[in-house]
Amino acid sequence: MFAALIEESALKLLIVKTSSMGDVVHTMPAISDIAKHRPDVEIHWMVESSFASLPAMHPAVQRVHVISWRKWRKKLLQSDTRDAIKRARAELRSTYYDLIIDAQGLVKSAFFAGQARGLRAGYDWKSAREGFASVWYQRVATVDKALHAVQRTRLLMAAHLGYRPEGAPDFSLRMPDPTWLPPHTRPAQRPFVVLIPGASR
């Protein structure tokens, strides 16, 4: 399962995990694993505009490709929407990727992965959230669907990049400088808890 499909050498990797907030955050430990085991990899990430600030908080992510599908799909027939899609696609295709991993496993995300140039990889038919998504991939990996999303994504990346994930999940989020926040909203100097009762889908 952990035999490398891409041998160790400098390479560009595109991760496709566009939404939602929880899914994006759940992918962070897999990015940390890649940085640890494959420091030769340059990591880019395709994400929905609503969540673009999250991948940028991980120190191993070097470029974020932003799409606005949730906005575009409501106005697909409008010329400004078509122009925005063309620009996003042109920017994405300006780079050739040695490997493109669809970490979402949906037909939608597989389609987005197909807009980039490079070898496409993801879950196999039985492992993907939507089995038909695997038709778009040139390389597939088997990962138990019963596992937590964090572990599934770690195993998916490891299978395609040839290492064995180990240890507790490391989210490695780089917190922005809090000084721009109003004083009463800045993080406390002592331990604190943040409650998020809901998030965008």
PDB file of C-alpha atoms in Angstrom:
ATOM      1  CA  MET A   1       0.000   0.000   0.000  1.00  0.00           C
ATOM      2  CA  PHE A   2       2.858   2.367   0.714  1.00  0.00           C
ATOM      3  CA  ALA A   3       4.981   1.809  -2.405  1.00  0.00           C
ATOM      4  CA  ALA A   4       5.637   5.217  -3.936  1.00  0.00           C
ATOM      5  CA  LEU A   5       3.893   5.942  -7.211  1.00  0.00           C
ATOM      6  CA  ILE A   6       6.073   9.021  -7.554  1.00  0.00           C
ATOM      7  CA  GLU A   7       9.723   8.462  -6.656  1.00  0.00           C
ATOM      8  CA  GLU A   8      11.606  10.874  -4.439  1.00  0.00           C
ATOM      9  CA  SER A   9      12.729  13.909  -6.404  1.00  0.00           C
ATOM     10  CA  ALA A  10      11.563  17.492  -6.505  1.00  0.00           C
ATOM     11  CA  LEU A  11       7.922  17.404  -7.579  1.00  0.00           C
ATOM     12  CA  LYS A  12       4.799  19.519  -7.608  1.00  0.00           C
ATOM     13  CA  LEU A  13       1.688  18.159  -5.919  1.00  0.00           C
ATOM     14  CA  LEU A  14      -1.852  19.544  -6.163  1.00  0.00           C
ATOM     15  CA  ILE A  15      -4.272  18.618  -3.393  1.00  0.00           C
ATOM     16  CA  VAL A  16      -7.959  18.923  -4.298  1.00  0.00           C
ATOM     17  CA  LYS A  17     -10.107  19.412  -1.202  1.00  0.00           C
ATOM     18  CA  THR A  18     -12.458  22.262  -1.959  1.00  0.00           C
ATOM     19  CA  SER A  19     -14.891  22.205   0.980  1.00  0.00           C
ATOM     20  CA  SER A  20     -16.355  22.240   3.562  1.00  0.00           C
ATOM     21  CA  MET A  21     -14.649  23.822   6.545  1.00  0.00           C
ATOM     22  CA  GLY A  22     -14.377  20.609   8.551  1.00  0.00           C
ATOM     23  CA  ASP A  23     -13.150  18.610   5.556  1.00  0.00           C
ATOM     24  CA  VAL A  24     -10.453  21.184   4.855  1.00  0.00           C
ATOM     25  CA  VAL A  25      -9.261  21.159   8.467  1.00  0.00           C
ATOM     26  CA  HIS A  26      -9.308  17.343   8.525  1.00  0.00           C
ATOM     27  CA  THR A  27      -6.803  17.378   5.641  1.00  0.00           C
ATOM     28  CA  MET A  28      -4.168  19.370   7.549  1.00  0.00           C
ATOM     29  CA  PRO A  29      -2.477  16.387   9.280  1.00  0.00           C
ATOM     30  CA  ALA A  30      -1.965  14.703   5.903  1.00  0.00           C
ATOM     31  CA  ILE A  31      -0.178  17.833   4.700  1.00  0.00           C
ATOM     32  CA  SER A  32       2.046  17.728   7.790  1.00  0.00           C
ATOM     33  CA  ASP A  33       2.844  14.082   7.025  1.00  0.00           C
ATOM     34  CA  ILE A  34       3.890  14.956   3.479  1.00  0.00           C
ATOM     35  CA  ALA A  35       6.133  17.756   4.718  1.00  0.00           C
ATOM     36  CA  LYS A  36       7.765  15.353   7.175  1.00  0.00           C
ATOM     37  CA  HIS A  37       8.220  12.312   4.942  1.00  0.00           C
ATOM     38  CA  ARG A  38       8.526  13.945   1.514  1.00  0.00           C
ATOM     39  CA  PRO A  39      10.251  17.317   1.968  1.00  0.00           C
ATOM     40  CA  ASP A  40      10.985  17.260  -1.770  1.00  0.00           C
ATOM     41  CA  VAL A  41       7.307  17.893  -2.533  1.00  0.00           C
ATOM     42  CA  GLU A  42       5.986  21.380  -3.349  1.00  0.00           C
ATOM     43  CA  ILE A  43       2.372  21.432  -2.157  1.00  0.00           C
ATOM     44  CA  HIS A  44      -0.404  23.397  -3.851  1.00  0.00           C
ATOM     45  CA  TRP A  45      -4.063  23.236  -2.779  1.00  0.00           C
ATOM     46  CA  MET A  46      -7.335  23.832  -4.667  1.00  0.00           C
ATOM     47  CA  VAL A  47     -10.094  25.106  -2.385  1.00  0.00           C
ATOM     48  CA  GLU A  48     -13.421  26.928  -2.410  1.00  0.00           C
ATOM     49  CA  SER A  49     -13.049  30.688  -1.897  1.00  0.00           C
ATOM     50  CA  SER A  50     -14.975  30.623   1.405  1.00  0.00           C
ATOM     51  CA  PHE A  51     -12.233  28.486   2.962  1.00  0.00           C
ATOM     52  CA  ALA A  52      -9.138  29.787   1.163  1.00  0.00           C
ATOM     53  CA  SER A  53      -7.633  31.249   4.335  1.00  0.00           C
ATOM     54  CA  LEU A  54      -7.348  27.786   5.941  1.00  0.00           C
ATOM     55  CA  PRO A  55      -4.803  26.110   3.617  1.00  0.00           C
ATOM     56  CA  ALA A  56      -2.780  29.332   3.721  1.00  0.00           C
ATOM     57  CA  MET A  57      -2.386  28.821   7.478  1.00  0.00           C
ATOM     58  CA  HIS A  58      -0.409  25.608   6.975  1.00  0.00           C
ATOM     59  CA  PRO A  59       3.321  26.363   6.575  1.00  0.00           C
ATOM     60  CA  ALA A  60       3.850  23.516   4.085  1.00  0.00           C
ATOM     61  CA  VAL A  61       1.279  24.819   1.570  1.00  0.00           C
ATOM     62  CA  GLN A  62       3.087  26.985  -0.944  1.00  0.00           C
ATOM     63  CA  ARG A  63       0.231  28.014  -3.218  1.00  0.00           C
ATOM     64  CA  VAL A  64      -3.557  28.100  -2.952  1.00  0.00           C
ATOM     65  CA  HIS A  65      -5.752  27.856  -6.056  1.00  0.00           C
ATOM     66  CA  VAL A  66      -9.123  29.420  -5.307  1.00  0.00           C
ATOM     67  CA  ILE A  67     -12.366  28.459  -7.022  1.00  0.00           C
ATOM     68  CA  SER A  68     -15.827  29.902  -6.392  1.00  0.00           C
ATOM     69  CA  TRP A  69     -18.028  27.033  -7.525  1.00  0.00           C
ATOM     70  CA  ARG A  70     -20.749  27.756  -4.971  1.00  0.00           C
ATOM     71  CA  LYS A  71     -21.097  31.215  -6.486  1.00  0.00           C
ATOM     72  CA  TRP A  72     -20.530  30.202 -10.108  1.00  0.00           C
ATOM     73  CA  ARG A  73     -23.075  27.377 -10.180  1.00  0.00           C
ATOM     74  CA  LYS A  74     -25.900  29.850  -9.466  1.00  0.00           C
ATOM     75  CA  LYS A  75     -25.021  32.005 -12.492  1.00  0.00           C
ATOM     76  CA  LEU A  76     -23.419  29.637 -14.997  1.00  0.00           C
ATOM     77  CA  LEU A  77     -25.061  31.293 -17.995  1.00  0.00           C
ATOM     78  CA  GLN A  78     -23.790  34.781 -17.193  1.00  0.00           C
ATOM     79  CA  SER A  79     -20.779  36.005 -19.144  1.00  0.00           C
ATOM     80  CA  ASP A  80     -18.909  37.263 -16.080  1.00  0.00           C
ATOM     81  CA  THR A  81     -19.220  33.813 -14.493  1.00  0.00           C
ATOM     82  CA  ARG A  82     -17.884  32.098 -17.609  1.00  0.00           C
ATOM     83  CA  ASP A  83     -15.014  34.583 -17.721  1.00  0.00           C
ATOM     84  CA  ALA A  84     -14.174  33.920 -14.062  1.00  0.00           C
ATOM     85  CA  ILE A  85     -14.164  30.160 -14.680  1.00  0.00           C
ATOM     86  CA  LYS A  86     -11.884  30.578 -17.701  1.00  0.00           C
ATOM     87  CA  ARG A  87      -9.434  32.687 -15.695  1.00  0.00           C
ATOM     88  CA  ALA A  88      -9.361  30.201 -12.823  1.00  0.00           C
ATOM     89  CA  ARG A  89      -8.831  27.290 -15.210  1.00  0.00           C
ATOM     90  CA  ALA A  90      -6.063  29.104 -17.089  1.00  0.00           C
ATOM     91  CA  GLU A  91      -4.271  29.889 -13.828  1.00  0.00           C
ATOM     92  CA  LEU A  92      -4.603  26.275 -12.712  1.00  0.00           C
ATOM     93  CA  ARG A  93      -3.315  24.901 -16.009  1.00  0.00           C
ATOM     94  CA  SER A  94      -0.316  27.236 -16.044  1.00  0.00           C
ATOM     95  CA  THR A  95       1.471  24.670 -13.840  1.00  0.00           C
ATOM     96  CA  TYR A  96       2.126  21.032 -14.693  1.00  0.00           C
ATOM     97  CA  TYR A  97       1.713  18.805 -11.634  1.00  0.00           C
ATOM     98  CA  ASP A  98       3.626  15.579 -11.157  1.00  0.00           C
ATOM     99  CA  LEU A  99       0.694  14.359  -9.085  1.00  0.00           C
ATOM    100  CA  ILE A 100      -2.861  15.588  -8.449  1.00  0.00           C
ATOM    101  CA  ILE A 101      -4.593  13.948  -5.475  1.00  0.00           C
ATOM    102  CA  ASP A 102      -8.345  14.316  -5.100  1.00  0.00           C
ATOM    103  CA  ALA A 103      -8.702  13.981  -1.335  1.00  0.00           C
ATOM    104  CA  GLN A 104     -12.474  14.493  -1.443  1.00  0.00           C
ATOM    105  CA  GLY A 105     -13.576  11.510  -3.489  1.00  0.00           C
ATOM    106  CA  LEU A 106     -16.617  13.149  -5.077  1.00  0.00           C
ATOM    107  CA  VAL A 107     -17.571  13.361  -8.741  1.00  0.00           C
ATOM    108  CA  LYS A 108     -17.439  17.147  -8.386  1.00  0.00           C
ATOM    109  CA  SER A 109     -13.934  17.187  -6.933  1.00  0.00           C
ATOM    110  CA  ALA A 110     -12.734  14.604  -9.472  1.00  0.00           C
ATOM    111  CA  PHE A 111     -13.991  16.894 -12.241  1.00  0.00           C
ATOM    112  CA  PHE A 112     -12.103  19.822 -10.708  1.00  0.00           C
ATOM    113  CA  ALA A 113      -8.960  17.674 -10.477  1.00  0.00           C
ATOM    114  CA  GLY A 114      -9.365  16.907 -14.162  1.00  0.00           C
ATOM    115  CA  GLN A 115      -9.061  20.592 -15.016  1.00  0.00           C
ATOM    116  CA  ALA A 116      -5.421  20.584 -13.887  1.00  0.00           C
ATOM    117  CA  ARG A 117      -2.550  19.124 -15.899  1.00  0.00           C
ATOM    118  CA  GLY A 118      -0.858  16.060 -14.437  1.00  0.00           C
ATOM    119  CA  LEU A 119      -1.292  12.509 -13.168  1.00  0.00           C
ATOM    120  CA  ARG A 120      -4.580  12.199 -11.258  1.00  0.00           C
ATOM    121  CA  ALA A 121      -4.895  10.010  -8.169  1.00  0.00           C
ATOM    122  CA  GLY A 122      -7.479   9.317  -5.489  1.00  0.00           C
ATOM    123  CA  TYR A 123      -9.537   6.639  -3.764  1.00  0.00           C
ATOM    124  CA  ASP A 124     -10.584   3.471  -5.565  1.00  0.00           C
ATOM    125  CA  TRP A 125     -14.225   2.674  -6.394  1.00  0.00           C
ATOM    126  CA  LYS A 126     -14.990   1.098  -3.018  1.00  0.00           C
ATOM    127  CA  SER A 127     -13.150   3.738  -0.964  1.00  0.00           C
ATOM    128  CA  ALA A 128     -14.378   6.981  -2.543  1.00  0.00           C
ATOM    129  CA  ARG A 129     -17.394   8.755  -1.079  1.00  0.00           C
ATOM    130  CA  GLU A 130     -18.854   8.627  -4.587  1.00  0.00           C
ATOM    131  CA  GLY A 131     -17.459   5.558  -6.309  1.00  0.00           C
ATOM    132  CA  PHE A 132     -17.899   6.936  -9.825  1.00  0.00           C
ATOM    133  CA  ALA A 133     -15.311   9.617  -9.010  1.00  0.00           C
ATOM    134  CA  SER A 134     -12.583   6.986  -9.335  1.00  0.00           C
ATOM    135  CA  VAL A 135     -13.191   6.833 -13.100  1.00  0.00           C
ATOM    136  CA  TRP A 136     -11.319  10.145 -13.391  1.00  0.00           C
ATOM    137  CA  TYR A 137      -8.185   8.866 -11.619  1.00  0.00           C
ATOM    138  CA  GLN A 138      -5.181   7.244 -13.244  1.00  0.00           C
ATOM    139  CA  ARG A 139      -3.946   5.876  -9.904  1.00  0.00           C
ATOM    140  CA  VAL A 140      -6.153   4.680  -7.037  1.00  0.00           C
ATOM    141  CA  ALA A 141      -5.663   3.515  -3.458  1.00  0.00           C
ATOM    142  CA  THR A 142      -7.832   1.451  -1.127  1.00  0.00           C
ATOM    143  CA  VAL A 143      -8.636   3.107   2.210  1.00  0.00           C
ATOM    144  CA  ASP A 144     -11.187   1.788   4.716  1.00  0.00           C
ATOM    145  CA  LYS A 145     -14.338   3.948   4.595  1.00  0.00           C
ATOM    146  CA  ALA A 146     -15.030   3.212   8.275  1.00  0.00           C
ATOM    147  CA  LEU A 147     -11.983   5.199   9.399  1.00  0.00           C
ATOM    148  CA  HIS A 148     -12.187   8.806  10.588  1.00  0.00           C
ATOM    149  CA  ALA A 149     -11.689  11.391   7.844  1.00  0.00           C
ATOM    150  CA  VAL A 150      -8.347  12.514   9.290  1.00  0.00           C
ATOM    151  CA  GLN A 151      -6.945   8.991   9.177  1.00  0.00           C
ATOM    152  CA  ARG A 152      -8.423   8.255   5.744  1.00  0.00           C
ATOM    153  CA  THR A 153      -6.767  11.295   4.236  1.00  0.00           C
ATOM    154  CA  ARG A 154      -3.431  10.548   5.899  1.00  0.00           C
ATOM    155  CA  LEU A 155      -3.505   7.017   4.491  1.00  0.00           C
ATOM    156  CA  LEU A 156      -4.535   8.223   1.028  1.00  0.00           C
ATOM    157  CA  MET A 157      -1.601  10.635   0.763  1.00  0.00           C
ATOM    158  CA  ALA A 158       0.808   8.057   2.179  1.00  0.00           C
ATOM    159  CA  ALA A 159      -0.322   5.411  -0.308  1.00  0.00           C
ATOM    160  CA  HIS A 160       0.277   7.668  -3.289  1.00  0.00           C
ATOM    161  CA  LEU A 161       3.539   9.197  -2.037  1.00  0.00           C
ATOM    162  CA  GLY A 162       5.138   6.096  -0.566  1.00  0.00           C
ATOM    163  CA  TYR A 163       5.547   6.520   3.187  1.00  0.00           C
ATOM    164  CA  ARG A 164       3.887   5.204   6.327  1.00  0.00           C
ATOM    165  CA  PRO A 165       2.026   7.785   8.477  1.00  0.00           C
ATOM    166  CA  GLU A 166       2.878   7.628  12.147  1.00  0.00           C
ATOM    167  CA  GLY A 167       2.087   9.388  15.401  1.00  0.00           C
ATOM    168  CA  ALA A 168      -0.788  11.619  16.426  1.00  0.00           C
ATOM    169  CA  PRO A 169      -2.296  13.983  13.828  1.00  0.00           C
ATOM    170  CA  ASP A 170      -0.332  17.230  13.517  1.00  0.00           C
ATOM    171  CA  PHE A 171      -2.479  20.070  12.190  1.00  0.00           C
ATOM    172  CA  SER A 172       0.476  22.515  12.080  1.00  0.00           C
ATOM    173  CA  LEU A 173      -1.768  25.541  11.711  1.00  0.00           C
ATOM    174  CA  ARG A 174       0.128  28.800  11.624  1.00  0.00           C
ATOM    175  CA  MET A 175      -1.899  31.370  13.541  1.00  0.00           C
ATOM    176  CA  PRO A 176      -2.022  34.866  12.021  1.00  0.00           C
ATOM    177  CA  ASP A 177      -0.647  37.838  13.938  1.00  0.00           C
ATOM    178  CA  PRO A 178      -3.449  38.748  16.404  1.00  0.00           C
ATOM    179  CA  THR A 179      -2.380  42.376  16.894  1.00  0.00           C
ATOM    180  CA  TRP A 180      -4.794  43.584  14.203  1.00  0.00           C
ATOM    181  CA  LEU A 181      -7.727  42.282  16.250  1.00  0.00           C
ATOM    182  CA  PRO A 182      -9.528  44.524  18.754  1.00  0.00           C
ATOM    183  CA  PRO A 183      -7.934  44.033  22.199  1.00  0.00           C
ATOM    184  CA  HIS A 184     -10.991  42.325  23.698  1.00  0.00           C
ATOM    185  CA  THR A 185     -10.970  39.663  20.941  1.00  0.00           C
ATOM    186  CA  ARG A 186      -7.291  38.735  21.033  1.00  0.00           C
ATOM    187  CA  PRO A 187      -6.281  35.263  22.267  1.00  0.00           C
ATOM    188  CA  ALA A 188      -5.694  35.148  26.005  1.00  0.00           C
ATOM    189  CA  GLN A 189      -2.258  34.478  27.471  1.00  0.00           C
ATOM    190  CA  ARG A 190      -3.669  31.511  29.354  1.00  0.00           C
ATOM    191  CA  PRO A 191      -5.438  28.413  27.961  1.00  0.00           C
ATOM    192  CA  PHE A 192      -8.805  29.159  26.387  1.00  0.00           C
ATOM    193  CA  VAL A 193     -11.605  27.381  24.574  1.00  0.00           C
ATOM    194  CA  VAL A 194     -13.276  28.413  21.314  1.00  0.00           C
ATOM    195  CA  LEU A 195     -16.808  27.156  20.653  1.00  0.00           C
ATOM    196  CA  ILE A 196     -18.065  27.010  17.055  1.00  0.00           C
ATOM    197  CA  PRO A 197     -21.730  25.939  17.141  1.00  0.00           C
ATOM    198  CA  GLY A 198     -22.039  25.764  13.380  1.00  0.00           C
ATOM    199  CA  ALA A 199     -20.042  26.046  10.169  1.00  0.00           C
ATOM    200  CA  SER A 200     -20.722  26.496   6.466  1.00  0.00           C
ATOM    201  CA  ARG A 201     -21.277  23.372   4.391  1.00  0.00           C
TER     202      ARG A 201
END
